[in-house]
mmCIF file of C-alpha atoms and ligand atoms in Angstrom:
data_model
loop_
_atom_site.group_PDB
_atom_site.id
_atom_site.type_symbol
_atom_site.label_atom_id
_atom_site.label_comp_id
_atom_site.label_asym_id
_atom_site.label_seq_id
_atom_site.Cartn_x
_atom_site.Cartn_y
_atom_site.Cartn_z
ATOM 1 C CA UNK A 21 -8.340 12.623 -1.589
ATOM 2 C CA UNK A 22 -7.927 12.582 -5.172
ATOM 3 C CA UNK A 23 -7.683 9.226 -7.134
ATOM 4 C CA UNK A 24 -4.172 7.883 -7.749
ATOM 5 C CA UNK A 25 -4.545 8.862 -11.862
ATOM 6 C CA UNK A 26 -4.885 12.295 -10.688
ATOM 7 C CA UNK A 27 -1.660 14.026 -11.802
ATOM 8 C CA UNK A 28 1.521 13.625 -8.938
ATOM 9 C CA UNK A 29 3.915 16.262 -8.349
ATOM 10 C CA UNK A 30 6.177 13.524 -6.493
ATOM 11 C CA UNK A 31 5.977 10.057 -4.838
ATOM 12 C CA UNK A 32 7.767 9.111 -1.471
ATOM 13 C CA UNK A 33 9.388 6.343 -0.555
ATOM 14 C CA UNK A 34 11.295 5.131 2.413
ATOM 15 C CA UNK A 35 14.923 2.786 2.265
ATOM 16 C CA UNK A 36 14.548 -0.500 3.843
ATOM 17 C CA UNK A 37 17.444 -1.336 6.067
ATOM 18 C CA UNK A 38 15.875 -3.559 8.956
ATOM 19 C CA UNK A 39 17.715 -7.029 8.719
ATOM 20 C CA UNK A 40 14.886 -8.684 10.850
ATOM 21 C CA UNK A 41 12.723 -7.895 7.920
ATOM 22 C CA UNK A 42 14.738 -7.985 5.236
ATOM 23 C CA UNK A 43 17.153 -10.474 4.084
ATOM 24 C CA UNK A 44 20.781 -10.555 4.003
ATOM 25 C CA UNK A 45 20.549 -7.413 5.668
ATOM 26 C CA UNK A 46 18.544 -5.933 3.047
ATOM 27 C CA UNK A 47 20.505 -5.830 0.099
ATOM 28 C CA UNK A 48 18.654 -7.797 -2.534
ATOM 29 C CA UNK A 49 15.367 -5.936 -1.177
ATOM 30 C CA UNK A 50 17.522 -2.488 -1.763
ATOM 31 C CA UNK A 51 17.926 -3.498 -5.631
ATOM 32 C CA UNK A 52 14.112 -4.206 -5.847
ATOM 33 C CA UNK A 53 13.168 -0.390 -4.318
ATOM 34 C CA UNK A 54 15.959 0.917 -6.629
ATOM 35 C CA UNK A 55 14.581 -0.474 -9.660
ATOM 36 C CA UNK A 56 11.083 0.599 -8.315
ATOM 37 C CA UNK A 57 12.288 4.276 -7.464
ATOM 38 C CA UNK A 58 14.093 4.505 -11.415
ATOM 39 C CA UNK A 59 10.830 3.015 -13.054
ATOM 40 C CA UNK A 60 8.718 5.605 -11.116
ATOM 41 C CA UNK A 61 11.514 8.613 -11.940
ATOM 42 C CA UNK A 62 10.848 8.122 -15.538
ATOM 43 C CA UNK A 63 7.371 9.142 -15.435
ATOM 44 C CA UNK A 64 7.430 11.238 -11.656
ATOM 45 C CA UNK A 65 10.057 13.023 -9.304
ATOM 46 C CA UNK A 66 10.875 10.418 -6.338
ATOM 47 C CA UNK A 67 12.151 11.479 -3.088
ATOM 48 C CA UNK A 68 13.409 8.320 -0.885
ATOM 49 C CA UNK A 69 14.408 8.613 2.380
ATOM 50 C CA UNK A 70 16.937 6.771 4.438
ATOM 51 C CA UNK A 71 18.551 6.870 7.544
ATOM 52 C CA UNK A 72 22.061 8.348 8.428
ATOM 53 C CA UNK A 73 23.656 5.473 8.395
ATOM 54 C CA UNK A 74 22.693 4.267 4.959
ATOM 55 C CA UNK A 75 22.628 7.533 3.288
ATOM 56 C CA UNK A 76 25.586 6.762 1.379
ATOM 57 C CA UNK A 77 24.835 3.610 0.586
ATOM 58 C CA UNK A 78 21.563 4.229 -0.670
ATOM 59 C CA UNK A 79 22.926 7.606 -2.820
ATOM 60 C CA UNK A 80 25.032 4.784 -4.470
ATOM 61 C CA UNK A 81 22.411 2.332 -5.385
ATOM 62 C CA UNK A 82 19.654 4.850 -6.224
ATOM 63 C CA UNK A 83 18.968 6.232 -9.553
ATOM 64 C CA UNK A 84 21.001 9.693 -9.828
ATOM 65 C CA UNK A 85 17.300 11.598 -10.606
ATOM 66 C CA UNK A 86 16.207 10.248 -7.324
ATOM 67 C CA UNK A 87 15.656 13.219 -4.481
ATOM 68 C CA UNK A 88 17.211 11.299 -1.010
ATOM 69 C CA UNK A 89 16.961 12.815 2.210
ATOM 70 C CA UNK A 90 17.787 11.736 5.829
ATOM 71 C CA UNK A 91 14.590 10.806 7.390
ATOM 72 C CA UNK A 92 14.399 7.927 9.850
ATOM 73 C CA UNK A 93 11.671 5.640 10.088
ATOM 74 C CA UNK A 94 11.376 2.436 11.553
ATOM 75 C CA UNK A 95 10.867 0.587 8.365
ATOM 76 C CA UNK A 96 10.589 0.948 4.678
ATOM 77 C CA UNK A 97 6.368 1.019 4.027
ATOM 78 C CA UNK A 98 6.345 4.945 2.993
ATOM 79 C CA UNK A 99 2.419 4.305 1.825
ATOM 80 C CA UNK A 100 1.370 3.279 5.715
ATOM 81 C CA UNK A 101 3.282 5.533 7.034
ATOM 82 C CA UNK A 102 3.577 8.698 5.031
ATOM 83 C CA UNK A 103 1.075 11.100 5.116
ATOM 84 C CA UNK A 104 -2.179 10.720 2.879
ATOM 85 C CA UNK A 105 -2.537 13.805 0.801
ATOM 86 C CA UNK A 106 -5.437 15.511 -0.106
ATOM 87 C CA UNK A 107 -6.280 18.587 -1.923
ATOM 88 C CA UNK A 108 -8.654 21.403 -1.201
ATOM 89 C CA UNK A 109 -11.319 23.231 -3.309
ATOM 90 C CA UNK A 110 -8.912 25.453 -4.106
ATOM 91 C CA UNK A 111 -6.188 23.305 -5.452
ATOM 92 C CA UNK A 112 -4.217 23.328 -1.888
ATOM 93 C CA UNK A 113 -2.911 19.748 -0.845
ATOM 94 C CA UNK A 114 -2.420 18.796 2.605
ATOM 95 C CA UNK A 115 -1.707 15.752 4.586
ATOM 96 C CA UNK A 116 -3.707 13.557 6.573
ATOM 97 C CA UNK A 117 -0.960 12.038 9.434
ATOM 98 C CA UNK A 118 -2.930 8.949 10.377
ATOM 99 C CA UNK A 119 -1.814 7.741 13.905
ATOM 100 C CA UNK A 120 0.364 4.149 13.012
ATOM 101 C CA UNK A 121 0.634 1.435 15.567
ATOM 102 C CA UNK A 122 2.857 -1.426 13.038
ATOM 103 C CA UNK A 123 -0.385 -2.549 11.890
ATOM 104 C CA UNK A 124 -1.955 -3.913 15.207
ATOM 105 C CA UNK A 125 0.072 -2.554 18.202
ATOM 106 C CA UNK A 126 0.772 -4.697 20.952
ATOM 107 C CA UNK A 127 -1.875 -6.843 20.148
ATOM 108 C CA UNK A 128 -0.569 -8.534 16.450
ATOM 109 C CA UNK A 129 1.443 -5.450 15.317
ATOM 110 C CA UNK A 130 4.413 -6.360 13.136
ATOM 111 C CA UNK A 131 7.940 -4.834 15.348
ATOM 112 C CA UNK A 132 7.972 -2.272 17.701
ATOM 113 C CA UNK A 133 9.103 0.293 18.550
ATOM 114 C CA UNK A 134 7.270 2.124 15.843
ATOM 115 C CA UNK A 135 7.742 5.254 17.262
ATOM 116 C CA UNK A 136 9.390 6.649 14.214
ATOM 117 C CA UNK A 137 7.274 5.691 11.486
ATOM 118 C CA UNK A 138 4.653 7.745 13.417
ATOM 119 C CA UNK A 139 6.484 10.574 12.668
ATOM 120 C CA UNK A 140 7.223 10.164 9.056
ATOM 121 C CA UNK A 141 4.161 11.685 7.865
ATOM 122 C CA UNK A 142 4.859 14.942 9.783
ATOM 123 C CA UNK A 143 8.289 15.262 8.945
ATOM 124 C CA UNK A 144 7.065 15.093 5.206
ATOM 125 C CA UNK A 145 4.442 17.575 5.638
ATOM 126 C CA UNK A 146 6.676 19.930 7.450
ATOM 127 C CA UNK A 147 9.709 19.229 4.443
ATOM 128 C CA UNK A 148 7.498 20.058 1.791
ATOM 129 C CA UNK A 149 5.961 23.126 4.295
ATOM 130 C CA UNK A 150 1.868 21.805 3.575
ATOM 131 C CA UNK A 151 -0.525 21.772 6.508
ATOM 132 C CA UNK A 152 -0.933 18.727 8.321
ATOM 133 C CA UNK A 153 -4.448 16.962 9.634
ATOM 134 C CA UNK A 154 -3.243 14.496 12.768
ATOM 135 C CA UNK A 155 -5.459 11.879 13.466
ATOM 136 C CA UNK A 156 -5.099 11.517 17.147
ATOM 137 C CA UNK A 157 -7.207 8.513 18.935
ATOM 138 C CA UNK A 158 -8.361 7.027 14.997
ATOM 139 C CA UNK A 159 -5.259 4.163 14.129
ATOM 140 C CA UNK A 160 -5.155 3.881 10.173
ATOM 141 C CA UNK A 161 -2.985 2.998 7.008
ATOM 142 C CA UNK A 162 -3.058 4.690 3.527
ATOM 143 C CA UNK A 163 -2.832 0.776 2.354
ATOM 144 C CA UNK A 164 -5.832 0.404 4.172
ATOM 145 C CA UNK A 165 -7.730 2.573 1.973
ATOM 146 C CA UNK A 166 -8.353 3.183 -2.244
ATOM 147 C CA UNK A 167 -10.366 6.240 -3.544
ATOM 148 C CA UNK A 168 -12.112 7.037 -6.809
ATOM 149 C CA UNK A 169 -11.427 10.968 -5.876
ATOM 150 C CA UNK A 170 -14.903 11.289 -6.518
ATOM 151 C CA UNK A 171 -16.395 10.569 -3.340
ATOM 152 C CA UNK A 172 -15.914 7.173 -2.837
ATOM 153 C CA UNK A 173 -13.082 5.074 -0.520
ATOM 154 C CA UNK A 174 -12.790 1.324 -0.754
ATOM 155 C CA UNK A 175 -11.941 -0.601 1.702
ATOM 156 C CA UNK A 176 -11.795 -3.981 3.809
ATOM 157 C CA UNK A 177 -13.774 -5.236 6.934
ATOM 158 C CA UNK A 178 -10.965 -7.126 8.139
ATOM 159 C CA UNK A 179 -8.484 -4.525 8.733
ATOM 160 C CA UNK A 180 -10.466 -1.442 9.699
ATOM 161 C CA UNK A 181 -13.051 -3.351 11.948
ATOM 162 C CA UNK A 182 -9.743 -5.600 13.343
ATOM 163 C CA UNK A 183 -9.848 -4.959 17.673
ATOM 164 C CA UNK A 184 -6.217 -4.424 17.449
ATOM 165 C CA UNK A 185 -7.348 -0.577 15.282
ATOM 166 C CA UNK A 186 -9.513 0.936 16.771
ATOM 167 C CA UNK A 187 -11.664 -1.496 19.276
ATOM 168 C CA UNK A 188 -13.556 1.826 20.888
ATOM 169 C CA UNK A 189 -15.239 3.118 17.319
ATOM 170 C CA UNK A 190 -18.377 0.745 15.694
ATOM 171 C CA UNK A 191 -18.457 0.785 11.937
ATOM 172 C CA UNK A 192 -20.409 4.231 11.931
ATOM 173 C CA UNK A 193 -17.838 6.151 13.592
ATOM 174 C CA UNK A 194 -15.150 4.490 11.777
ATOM 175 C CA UNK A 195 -17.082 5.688 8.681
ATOM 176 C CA UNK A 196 -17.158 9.199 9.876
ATOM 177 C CA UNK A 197 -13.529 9.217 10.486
ATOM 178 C CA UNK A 198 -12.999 8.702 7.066
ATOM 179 C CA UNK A 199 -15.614 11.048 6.035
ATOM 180 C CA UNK A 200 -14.154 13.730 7.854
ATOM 181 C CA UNK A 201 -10.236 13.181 6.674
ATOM 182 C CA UNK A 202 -11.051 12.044 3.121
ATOM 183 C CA UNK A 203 -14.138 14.364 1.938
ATOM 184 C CA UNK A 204 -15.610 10.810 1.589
ATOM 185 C CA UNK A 205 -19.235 10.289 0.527
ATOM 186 C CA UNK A 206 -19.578 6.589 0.741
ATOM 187 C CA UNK A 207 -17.427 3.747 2.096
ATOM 188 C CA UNK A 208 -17.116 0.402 0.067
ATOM 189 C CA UNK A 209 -16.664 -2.406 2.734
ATOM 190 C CA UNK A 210 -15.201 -5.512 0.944
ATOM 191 C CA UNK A 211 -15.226 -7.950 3.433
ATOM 192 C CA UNK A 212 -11.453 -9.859 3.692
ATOM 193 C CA UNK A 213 -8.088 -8.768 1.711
ATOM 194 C CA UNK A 214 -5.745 -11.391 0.872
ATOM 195 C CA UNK A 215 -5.074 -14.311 2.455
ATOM 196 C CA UNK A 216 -1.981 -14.384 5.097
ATOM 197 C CA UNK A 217 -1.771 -10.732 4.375
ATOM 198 C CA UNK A 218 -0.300 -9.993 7.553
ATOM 199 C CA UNK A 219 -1.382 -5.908 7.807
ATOM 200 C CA UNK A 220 -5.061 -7.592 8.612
ATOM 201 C CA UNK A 221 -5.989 -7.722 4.857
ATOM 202 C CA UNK A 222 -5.000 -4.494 3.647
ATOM 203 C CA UNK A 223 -7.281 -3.043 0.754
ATOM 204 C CA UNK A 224 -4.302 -2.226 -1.154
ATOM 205 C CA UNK A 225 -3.463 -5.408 -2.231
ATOM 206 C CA UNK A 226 -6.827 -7.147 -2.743
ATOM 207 C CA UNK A 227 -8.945 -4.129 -5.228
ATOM 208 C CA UNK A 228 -8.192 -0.819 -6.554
ATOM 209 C CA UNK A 229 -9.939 1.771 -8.434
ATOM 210 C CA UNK A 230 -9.356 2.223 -11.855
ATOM 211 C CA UNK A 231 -11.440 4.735 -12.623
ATOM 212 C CA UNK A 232 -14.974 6.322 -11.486
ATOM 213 C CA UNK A 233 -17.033 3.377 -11.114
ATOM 214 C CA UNK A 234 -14.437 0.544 -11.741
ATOM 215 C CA UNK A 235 -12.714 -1.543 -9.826
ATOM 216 C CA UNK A 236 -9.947 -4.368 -10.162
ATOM 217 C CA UNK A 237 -10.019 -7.292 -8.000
ATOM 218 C CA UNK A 238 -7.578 -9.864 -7.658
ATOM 219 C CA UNK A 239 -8.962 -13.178 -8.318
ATOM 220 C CA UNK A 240 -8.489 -16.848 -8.510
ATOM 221 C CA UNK A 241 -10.689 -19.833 -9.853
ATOM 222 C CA UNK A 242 -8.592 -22.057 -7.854
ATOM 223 C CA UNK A 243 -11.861 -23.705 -5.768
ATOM 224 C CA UNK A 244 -9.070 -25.479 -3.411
ATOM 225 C CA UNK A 245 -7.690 -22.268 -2.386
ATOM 226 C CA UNK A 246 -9.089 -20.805 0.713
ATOM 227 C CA UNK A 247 -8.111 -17.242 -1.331
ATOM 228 C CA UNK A 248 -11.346 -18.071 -4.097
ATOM 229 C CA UNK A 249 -14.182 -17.853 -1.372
ATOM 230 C CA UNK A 250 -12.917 -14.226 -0.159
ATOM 231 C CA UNK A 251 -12.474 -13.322 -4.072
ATOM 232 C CA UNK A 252 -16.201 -14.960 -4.587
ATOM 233 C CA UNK A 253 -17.292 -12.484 -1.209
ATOM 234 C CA UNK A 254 -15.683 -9.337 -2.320
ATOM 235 C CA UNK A 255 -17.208 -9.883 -5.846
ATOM 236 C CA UNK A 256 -20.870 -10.755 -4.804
ATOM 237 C CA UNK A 257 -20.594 -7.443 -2.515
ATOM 238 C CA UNK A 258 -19.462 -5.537 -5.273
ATOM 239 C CA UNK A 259 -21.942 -6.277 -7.530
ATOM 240 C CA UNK A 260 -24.553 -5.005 -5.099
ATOM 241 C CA UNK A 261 -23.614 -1.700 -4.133
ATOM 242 C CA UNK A 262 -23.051 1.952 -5.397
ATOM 243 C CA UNK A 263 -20.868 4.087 -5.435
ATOM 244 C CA UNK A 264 -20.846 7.661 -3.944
ATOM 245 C CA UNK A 265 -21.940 9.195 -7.485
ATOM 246 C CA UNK A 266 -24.964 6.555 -7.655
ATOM 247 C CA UNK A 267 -22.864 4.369 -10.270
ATOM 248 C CA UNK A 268 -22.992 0.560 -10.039
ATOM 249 C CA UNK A 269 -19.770 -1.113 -10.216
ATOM 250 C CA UNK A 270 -18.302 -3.057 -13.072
ATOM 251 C CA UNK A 271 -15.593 -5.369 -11.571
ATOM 252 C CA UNK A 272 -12.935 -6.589 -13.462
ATOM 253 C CA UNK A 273 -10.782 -9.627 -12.143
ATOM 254 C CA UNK A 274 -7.058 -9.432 -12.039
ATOM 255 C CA UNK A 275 -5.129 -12.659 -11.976
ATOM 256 C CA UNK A 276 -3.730 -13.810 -9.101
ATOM 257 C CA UNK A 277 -0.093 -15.518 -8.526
ATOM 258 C CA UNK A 278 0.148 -19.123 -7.761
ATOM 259 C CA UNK A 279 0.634 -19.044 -3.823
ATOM 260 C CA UNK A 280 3.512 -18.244 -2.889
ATOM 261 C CA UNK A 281 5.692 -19.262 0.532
ATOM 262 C CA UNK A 282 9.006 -18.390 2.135
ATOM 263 C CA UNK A 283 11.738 -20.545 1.021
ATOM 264 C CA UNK A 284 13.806 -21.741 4.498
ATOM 265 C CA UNK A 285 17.046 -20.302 2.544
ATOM 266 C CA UNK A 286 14.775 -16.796 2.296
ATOM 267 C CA UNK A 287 13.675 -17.327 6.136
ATOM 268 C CA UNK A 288 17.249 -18.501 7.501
ATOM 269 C CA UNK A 289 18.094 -15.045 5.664
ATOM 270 C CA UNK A 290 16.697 -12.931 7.648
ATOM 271 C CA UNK A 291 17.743 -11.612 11.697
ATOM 272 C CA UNK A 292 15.343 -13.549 14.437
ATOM 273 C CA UNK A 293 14.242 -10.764 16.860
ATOM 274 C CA UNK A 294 12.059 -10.795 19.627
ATOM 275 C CA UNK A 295 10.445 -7.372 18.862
ATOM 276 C CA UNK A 296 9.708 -8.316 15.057
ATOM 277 C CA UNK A 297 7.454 -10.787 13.112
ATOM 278 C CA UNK A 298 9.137 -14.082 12.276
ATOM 279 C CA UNK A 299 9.508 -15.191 8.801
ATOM 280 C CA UNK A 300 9.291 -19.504 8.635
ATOM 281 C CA UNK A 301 9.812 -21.441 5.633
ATOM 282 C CA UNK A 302 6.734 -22.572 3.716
ATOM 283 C CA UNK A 303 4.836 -19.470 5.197
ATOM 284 C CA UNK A 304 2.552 -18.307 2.485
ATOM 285 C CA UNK A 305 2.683 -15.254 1.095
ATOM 286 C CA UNK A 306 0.202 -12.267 0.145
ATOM 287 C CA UNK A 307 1.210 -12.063 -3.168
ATOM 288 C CA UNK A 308 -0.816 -9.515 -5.645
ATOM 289 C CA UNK A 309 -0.507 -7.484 -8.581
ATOM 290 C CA UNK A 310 -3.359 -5.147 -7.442
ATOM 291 C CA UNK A 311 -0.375 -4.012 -5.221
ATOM 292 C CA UNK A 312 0.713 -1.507 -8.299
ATOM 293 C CA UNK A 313 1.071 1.727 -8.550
ATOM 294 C CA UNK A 314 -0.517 4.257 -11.046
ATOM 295 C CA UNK A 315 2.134 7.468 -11.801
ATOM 296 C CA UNK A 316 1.316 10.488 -14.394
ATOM 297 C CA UNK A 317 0.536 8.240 -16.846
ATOM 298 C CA UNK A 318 2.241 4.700 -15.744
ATOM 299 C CA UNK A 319 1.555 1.515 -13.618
ATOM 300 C CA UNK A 320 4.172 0.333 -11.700
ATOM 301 C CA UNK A 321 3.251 -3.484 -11.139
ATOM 302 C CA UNK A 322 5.138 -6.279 -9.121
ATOM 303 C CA UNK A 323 6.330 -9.344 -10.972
ATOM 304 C CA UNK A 324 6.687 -12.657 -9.496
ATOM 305 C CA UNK A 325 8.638 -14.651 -12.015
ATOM 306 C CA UNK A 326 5.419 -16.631 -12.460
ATOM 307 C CA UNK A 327 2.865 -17.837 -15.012
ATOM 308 C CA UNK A 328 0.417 -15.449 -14.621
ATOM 309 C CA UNK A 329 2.929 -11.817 -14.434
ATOM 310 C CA UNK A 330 1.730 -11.686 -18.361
ATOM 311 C CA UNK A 331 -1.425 -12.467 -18.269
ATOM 312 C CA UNK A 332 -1.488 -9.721 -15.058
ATOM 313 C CA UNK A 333 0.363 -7.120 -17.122
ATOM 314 C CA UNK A 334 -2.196 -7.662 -19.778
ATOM 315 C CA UNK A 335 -4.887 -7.250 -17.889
ATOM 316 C CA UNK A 336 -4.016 -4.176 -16.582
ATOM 317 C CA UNK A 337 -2.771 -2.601 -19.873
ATOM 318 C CA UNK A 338 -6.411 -3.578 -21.304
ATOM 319 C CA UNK A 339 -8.146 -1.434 -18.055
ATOM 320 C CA UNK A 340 -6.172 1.403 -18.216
ATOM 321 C CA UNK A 341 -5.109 1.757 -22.028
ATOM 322 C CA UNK A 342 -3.418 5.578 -21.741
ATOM 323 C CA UNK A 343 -1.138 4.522 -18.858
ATOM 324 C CA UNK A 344 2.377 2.429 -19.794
ATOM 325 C CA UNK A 345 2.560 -1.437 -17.767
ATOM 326 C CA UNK A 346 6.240 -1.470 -16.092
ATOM 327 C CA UNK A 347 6.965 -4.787 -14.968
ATOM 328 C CA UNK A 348 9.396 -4.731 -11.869
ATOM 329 C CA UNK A 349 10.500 -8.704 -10.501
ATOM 330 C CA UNK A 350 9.343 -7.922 -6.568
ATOM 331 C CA UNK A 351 9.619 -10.922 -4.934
ATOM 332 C CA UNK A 352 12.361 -9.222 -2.538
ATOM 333 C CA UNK A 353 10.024 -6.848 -1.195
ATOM 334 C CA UNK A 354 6.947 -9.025 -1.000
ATOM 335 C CA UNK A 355 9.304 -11.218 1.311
ATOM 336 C CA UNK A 356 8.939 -7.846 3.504
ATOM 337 C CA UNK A 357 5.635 -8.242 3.692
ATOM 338 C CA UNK A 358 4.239 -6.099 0.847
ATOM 339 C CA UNK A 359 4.519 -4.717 -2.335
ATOM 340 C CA UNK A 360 5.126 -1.617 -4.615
ATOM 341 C CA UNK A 361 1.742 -0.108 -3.838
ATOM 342 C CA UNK A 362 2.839 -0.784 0.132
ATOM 343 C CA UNK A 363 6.498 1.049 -0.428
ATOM 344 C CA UNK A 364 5.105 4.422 -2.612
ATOM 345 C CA UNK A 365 2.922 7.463 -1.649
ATOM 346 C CA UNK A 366 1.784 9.740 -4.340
ATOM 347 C CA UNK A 367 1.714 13.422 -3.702
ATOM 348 C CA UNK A 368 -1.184 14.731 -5.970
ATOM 349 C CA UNK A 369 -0.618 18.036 -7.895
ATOM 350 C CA UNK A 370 -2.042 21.393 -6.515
ATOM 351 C CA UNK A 371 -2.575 24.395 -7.378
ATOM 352 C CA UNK A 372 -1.398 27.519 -5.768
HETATM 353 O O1 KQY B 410 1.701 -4.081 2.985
HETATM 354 C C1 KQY B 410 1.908 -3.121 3.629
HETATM 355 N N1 KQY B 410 1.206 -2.034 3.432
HETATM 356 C C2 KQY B 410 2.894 -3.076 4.705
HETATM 357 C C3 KQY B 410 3.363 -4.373 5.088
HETATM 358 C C4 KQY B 410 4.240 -4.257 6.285
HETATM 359 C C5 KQY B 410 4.933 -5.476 6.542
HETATM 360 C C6 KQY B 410 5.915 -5.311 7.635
HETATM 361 N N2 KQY B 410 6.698 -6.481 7.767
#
């Protein structure tokens, strides 16, 4: 799996629509994606897609350079659902269709059915007419997971080791699952994600690679918030290991919001349903601007109208100096339960 600065032919996205998920029936979340989908279009083809009955709509609202096709899905999270691509020795990419249950099943998952998500990754594979690698019997994410592309993945004890994954494989077989679909070497095991991150502390929005051997981590000093000690863990864990190439890690901490909760006018917003995670006011929320994403060249990172979107933007611009910081205000979509890293997946570049 190459590393997200690897050069993208396209990114993928999916058009949220779900009003027990997003609210007023998803129109203020629809702006956020379309401002997401025109930032990443000036830097990277995007192809979003939406079901029949919001193709119009979403033709309308989306940037005229944006590619939108009719593909149903059963919400709007194209990086957990899509397929994870990977490329060959010889330049050929392919996707890894990772088998979804809504990020816990029956046993925590966020809606069901989910039945249609699982088949977004082979619907793209078959669109864009690449070979496809199902992973029958292992349950995983793409936000589950970050790679260096040289060997290394990174990712979080408390979603992949969760009983509601996959309770019948130890941490060793786990690891060769990974080995086996990624071409990994060695897996990185950071021990929580975010708190209240409710995909089980999803990788994606707690560290990221930003290049071979370096990592961001998002990080507070805040000793009162129960959000420092799993910063403190992840960092002393860090600092101990290696990765696949032998390198030892330099860590560099990444701001973190002020927490953030529903407001009950943002809760009372959105459709109760018995088959879908309920939003209450003063819920927190997993907000993070590791939760970017990197595109030929730019990083795509969620704003929060707070203090610290600067300082985060700043950050970031320092670690990755030949890449352009694109601020996008996100709170719409991290009401969904995620953010732009969650609602993007990069197709890498390959060669024929
Ligand atoms: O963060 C993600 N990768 C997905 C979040 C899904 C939330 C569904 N409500």
């Amino acid at each position: 799996m190459p590393a997200e600065w690897s050069p993208q032919s396209q990114v993928w996205m999916l058009w949220p629509e779900r009003p027990d998920n997003w609210r007023y029936g998803a129109k203020p979340a629809q702006g956020a994606f379309a401002k997401v989908a025109a930032a990443i279009a000036d830097h990277t083809p995007v192809t979003v897609g939406v079901s029949a009955d919001q193709f119009e709509n979403a033709c309308a609202r989306l940037d005229p350079r944006v590619r939108v096709l009719e593909l149903s899905a059963n919400d709007a999270w194209a990086r957990d659902v899509g397929p994870t691509f990977v490329v060959d020795g010889h330049g050929g990419v392919r996707g890894v269709d990772w088998q979804f249950n809504a990020w816990g099943g029956l046993a925590g998952g966020l809606y069901q059915p989910w039945n249609r998500d699982d088949q977004v990754a082979e619907k793209i594979c078959r669109i864009e007419g690449i070979d496809r690698y199902r992973s029958d019997g292992f349950v995983l994410e793409g936000g589950a997971i970050h790679v260096d592309g040289e060997g290394t993945v990174l990712t979080t004890e408390e979603c992949l080791l969760h009983s509601n994954r996959n309770p019948q494989l130890n941490r060793a077989q786990i690891e060769a699952q990974l080995r086996l679909y990624l071409g990994a070497e060695k897996i990185l095991w950071l021990p929580e994600g975010i708190v209240d991150d409710e995909t089980n502390g999803h990788i994606d929005n707690m560290a990221c690679f930003v290049a071979p051997g370096q990592i961001a981590l998002a990080w507070t000093d805040n000793v009162d918030d129960p959000q420092h000690a799993c910063c403190q863990r992840a960092w002393d864990y860090l600092q101990a290991q290696r990765d696949a190439r032998g390198r030892a890690l330099k860590v560099h901490k990444i701001v973190l919001p002020q927490p953030l909760a529903h407001t009950a006018e943002e809760a009372d917003g959105i459709d109760i349903a018995r088959n879908a995670w309920p939003r209450r006011a003063g819920a927190r929320m997993a907000a993070s601007y590791i939760n970017f994403l990197i595109s030929n060249g730019a990083l795509i990172v969620p704003a929060f109208d707070d203090p610290a979107d600067q300082i985060a933007a700043n950050q970031l611009a320092d670690l990755m100096p030949n890449h352009q910081v694109i601020q996008i205000p996100c709170r719409e979509i991290l009401l969904g339960g995620g953010n732009i890293h969650c609602i993007t997946q990069q197709q890498p570049v390959g060669r024929a």
